[in-house]
mmCIF file with all atom_site columns, C-alpha atoms in Angstrom:
data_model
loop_
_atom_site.group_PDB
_atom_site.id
_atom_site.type_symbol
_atom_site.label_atom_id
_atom_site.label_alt_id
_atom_site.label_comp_id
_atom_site.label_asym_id
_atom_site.label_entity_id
_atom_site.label_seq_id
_atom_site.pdbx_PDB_ins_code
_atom_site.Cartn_x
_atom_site.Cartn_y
_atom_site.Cartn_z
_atom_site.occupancy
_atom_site.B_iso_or_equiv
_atom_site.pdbx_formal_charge
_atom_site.auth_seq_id
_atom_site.auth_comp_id
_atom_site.auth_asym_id
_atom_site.auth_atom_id
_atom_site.pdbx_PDB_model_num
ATOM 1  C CA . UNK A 1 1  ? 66.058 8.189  22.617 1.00 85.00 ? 668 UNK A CA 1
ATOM 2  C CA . UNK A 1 2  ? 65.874 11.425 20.822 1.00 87.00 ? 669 UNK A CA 1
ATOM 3  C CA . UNK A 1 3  ? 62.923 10.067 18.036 1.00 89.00 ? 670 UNK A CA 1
ATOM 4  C CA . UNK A 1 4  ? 60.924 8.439  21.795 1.00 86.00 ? 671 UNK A CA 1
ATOM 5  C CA . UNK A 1 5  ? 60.725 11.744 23.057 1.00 87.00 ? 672 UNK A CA 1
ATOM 6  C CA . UNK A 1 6  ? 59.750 13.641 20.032 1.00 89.00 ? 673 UNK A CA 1
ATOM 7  C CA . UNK A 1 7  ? 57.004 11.200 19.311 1.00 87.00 ? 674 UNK A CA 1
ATOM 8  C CA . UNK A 1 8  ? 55.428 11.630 22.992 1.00 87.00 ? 675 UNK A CA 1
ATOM 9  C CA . UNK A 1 9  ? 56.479 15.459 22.549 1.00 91.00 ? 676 UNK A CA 1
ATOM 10 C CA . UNK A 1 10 ? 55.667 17.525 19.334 1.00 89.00 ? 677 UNK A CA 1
ATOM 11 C CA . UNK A 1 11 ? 54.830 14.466 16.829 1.00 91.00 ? 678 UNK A CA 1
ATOM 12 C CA . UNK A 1 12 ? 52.393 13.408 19.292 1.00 90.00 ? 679 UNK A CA 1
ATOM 13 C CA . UNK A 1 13 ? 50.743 17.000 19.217 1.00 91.00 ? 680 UNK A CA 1
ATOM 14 C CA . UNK A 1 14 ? 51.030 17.284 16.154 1.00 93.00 ? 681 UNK A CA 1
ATOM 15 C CA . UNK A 1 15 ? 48.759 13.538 15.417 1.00 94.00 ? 682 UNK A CA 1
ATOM 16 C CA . UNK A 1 16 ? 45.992 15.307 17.518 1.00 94.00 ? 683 UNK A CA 1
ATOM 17 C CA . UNK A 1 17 ? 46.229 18.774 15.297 1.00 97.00 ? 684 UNK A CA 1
ATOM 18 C CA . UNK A 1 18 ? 47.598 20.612 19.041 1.00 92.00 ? 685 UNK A CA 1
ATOM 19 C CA . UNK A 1 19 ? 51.127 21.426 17.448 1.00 93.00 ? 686 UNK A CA 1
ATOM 20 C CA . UNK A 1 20 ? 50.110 24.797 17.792 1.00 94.00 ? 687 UNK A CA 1
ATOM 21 C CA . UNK A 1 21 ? 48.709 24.572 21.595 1.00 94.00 ? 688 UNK A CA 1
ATOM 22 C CA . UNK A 1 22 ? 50.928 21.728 23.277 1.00 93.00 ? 689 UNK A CA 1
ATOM 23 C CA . UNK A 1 23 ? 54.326 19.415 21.984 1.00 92.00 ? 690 UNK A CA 1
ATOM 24 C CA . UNK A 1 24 ? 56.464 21.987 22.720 1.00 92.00 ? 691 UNK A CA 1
ATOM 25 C CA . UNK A 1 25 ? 57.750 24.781 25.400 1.00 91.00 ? 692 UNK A CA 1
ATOM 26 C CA . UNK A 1 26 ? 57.288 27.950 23.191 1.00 92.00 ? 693 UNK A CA 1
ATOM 27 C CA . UNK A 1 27 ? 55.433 31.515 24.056 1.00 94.00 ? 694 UNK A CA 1
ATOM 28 C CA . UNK A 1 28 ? 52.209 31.204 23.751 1.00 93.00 ? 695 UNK A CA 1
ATOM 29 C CA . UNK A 1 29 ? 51.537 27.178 24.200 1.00 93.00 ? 696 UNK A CA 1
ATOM 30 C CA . UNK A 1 30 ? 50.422 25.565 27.419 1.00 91.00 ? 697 UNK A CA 1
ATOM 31 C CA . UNK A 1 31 ? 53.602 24.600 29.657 1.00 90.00 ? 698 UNK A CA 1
ATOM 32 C CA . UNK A 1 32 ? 53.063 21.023 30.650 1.00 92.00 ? 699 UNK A CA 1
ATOM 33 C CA . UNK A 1 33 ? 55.837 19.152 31.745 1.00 94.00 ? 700 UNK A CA 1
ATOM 34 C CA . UNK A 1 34 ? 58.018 17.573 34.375 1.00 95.00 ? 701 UNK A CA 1
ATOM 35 C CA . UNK A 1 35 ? 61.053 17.510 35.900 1.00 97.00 ? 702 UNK A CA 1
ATOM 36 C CA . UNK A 1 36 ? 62.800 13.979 36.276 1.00 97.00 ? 703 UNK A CA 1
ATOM 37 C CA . UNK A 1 37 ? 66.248 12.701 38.524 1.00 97.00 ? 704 UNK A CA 1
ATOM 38 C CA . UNK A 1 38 ? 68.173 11.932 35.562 1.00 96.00 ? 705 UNK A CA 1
ATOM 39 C CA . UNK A 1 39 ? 69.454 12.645 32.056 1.00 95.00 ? 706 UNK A CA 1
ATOM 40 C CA . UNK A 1 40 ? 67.736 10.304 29.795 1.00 94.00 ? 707 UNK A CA 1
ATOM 41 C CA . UNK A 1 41 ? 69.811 11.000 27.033 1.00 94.00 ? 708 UNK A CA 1
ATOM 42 C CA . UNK A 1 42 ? 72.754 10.097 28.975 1.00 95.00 ? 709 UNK A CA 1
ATOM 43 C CA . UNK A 1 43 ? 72.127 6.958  31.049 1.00 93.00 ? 710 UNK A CA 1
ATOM 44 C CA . UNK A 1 44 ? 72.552 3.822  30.351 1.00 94.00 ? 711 UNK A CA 1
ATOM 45 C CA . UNK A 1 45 ? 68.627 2.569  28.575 1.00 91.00 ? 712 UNK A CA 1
ATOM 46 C CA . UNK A 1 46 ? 67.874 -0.196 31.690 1.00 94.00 ? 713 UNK A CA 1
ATOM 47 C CA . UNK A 1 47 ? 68.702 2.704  34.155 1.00 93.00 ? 714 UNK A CA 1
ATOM 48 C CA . UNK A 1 48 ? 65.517 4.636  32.671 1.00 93.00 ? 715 UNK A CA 1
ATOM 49 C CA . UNK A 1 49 ? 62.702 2.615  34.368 1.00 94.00 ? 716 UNK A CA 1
ATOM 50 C CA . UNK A 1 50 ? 64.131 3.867  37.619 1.00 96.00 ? 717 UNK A CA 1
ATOM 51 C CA . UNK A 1 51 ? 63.688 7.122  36.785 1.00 96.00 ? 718 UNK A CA 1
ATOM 52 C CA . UNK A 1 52 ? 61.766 9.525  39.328 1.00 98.00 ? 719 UNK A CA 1
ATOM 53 C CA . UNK A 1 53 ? 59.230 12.592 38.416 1.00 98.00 ? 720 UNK A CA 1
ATOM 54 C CA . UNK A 1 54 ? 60.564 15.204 41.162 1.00 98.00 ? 721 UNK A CA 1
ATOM 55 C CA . UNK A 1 55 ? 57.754 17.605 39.592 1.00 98.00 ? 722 UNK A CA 1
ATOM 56 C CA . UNK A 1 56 ? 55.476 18.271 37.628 1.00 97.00 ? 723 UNK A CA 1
ATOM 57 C CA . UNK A 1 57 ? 53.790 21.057 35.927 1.00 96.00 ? 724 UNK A CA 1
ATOM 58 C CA . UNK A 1 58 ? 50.313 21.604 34.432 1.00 94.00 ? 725 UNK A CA 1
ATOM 59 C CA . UNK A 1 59 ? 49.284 25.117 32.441 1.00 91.00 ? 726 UNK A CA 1
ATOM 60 C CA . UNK A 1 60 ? 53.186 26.647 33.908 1.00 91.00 ? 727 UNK A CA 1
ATOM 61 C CA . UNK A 1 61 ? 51.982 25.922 37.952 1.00 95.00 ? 728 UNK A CA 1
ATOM 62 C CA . UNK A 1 62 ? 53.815 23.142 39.840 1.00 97.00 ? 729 UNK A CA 1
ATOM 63 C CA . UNK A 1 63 ? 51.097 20.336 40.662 1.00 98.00 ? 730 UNK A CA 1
ATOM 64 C CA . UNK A 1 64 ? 53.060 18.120 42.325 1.00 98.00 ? 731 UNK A CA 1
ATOM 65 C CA . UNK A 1 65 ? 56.286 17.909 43.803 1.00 98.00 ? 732 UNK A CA 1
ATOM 66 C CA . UNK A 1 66 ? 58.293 14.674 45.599 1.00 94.00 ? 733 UNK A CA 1
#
């Protein structure tokens, strides 16, 4: 699960020379990312595809909320 989120994260950035803009939460990047019901990591792999996006955020402002 680790190397899935990596490669959608900072490898995937990184592919599209935007390591240095996006990929990761770090001063001075752009803060997109969401907020989910679960622990991916820790659930079992079927339980995933249930998983909810409770919010989301786009340049470090909430754009949507469940």
């Amino acid at each position: 699960m680790e190397d899935l989120v990596r490669s959608f994260t900072i490898n995937g950035a990184y592919q599209i020379f935007r390591e240095n803009e996006v990929g990761s939460l770090e001063v001075g990047k752009y803060a997109d990312f969401i907020i989910i019901d679960r622990d991916i990591f820790s659930v079992d792999p079927i339980a995933i595809e249930d998983t909810k996006v409770l919010k989301t955020f786009f340049n470090g402002k909430l754009v949507y909320e469940r």
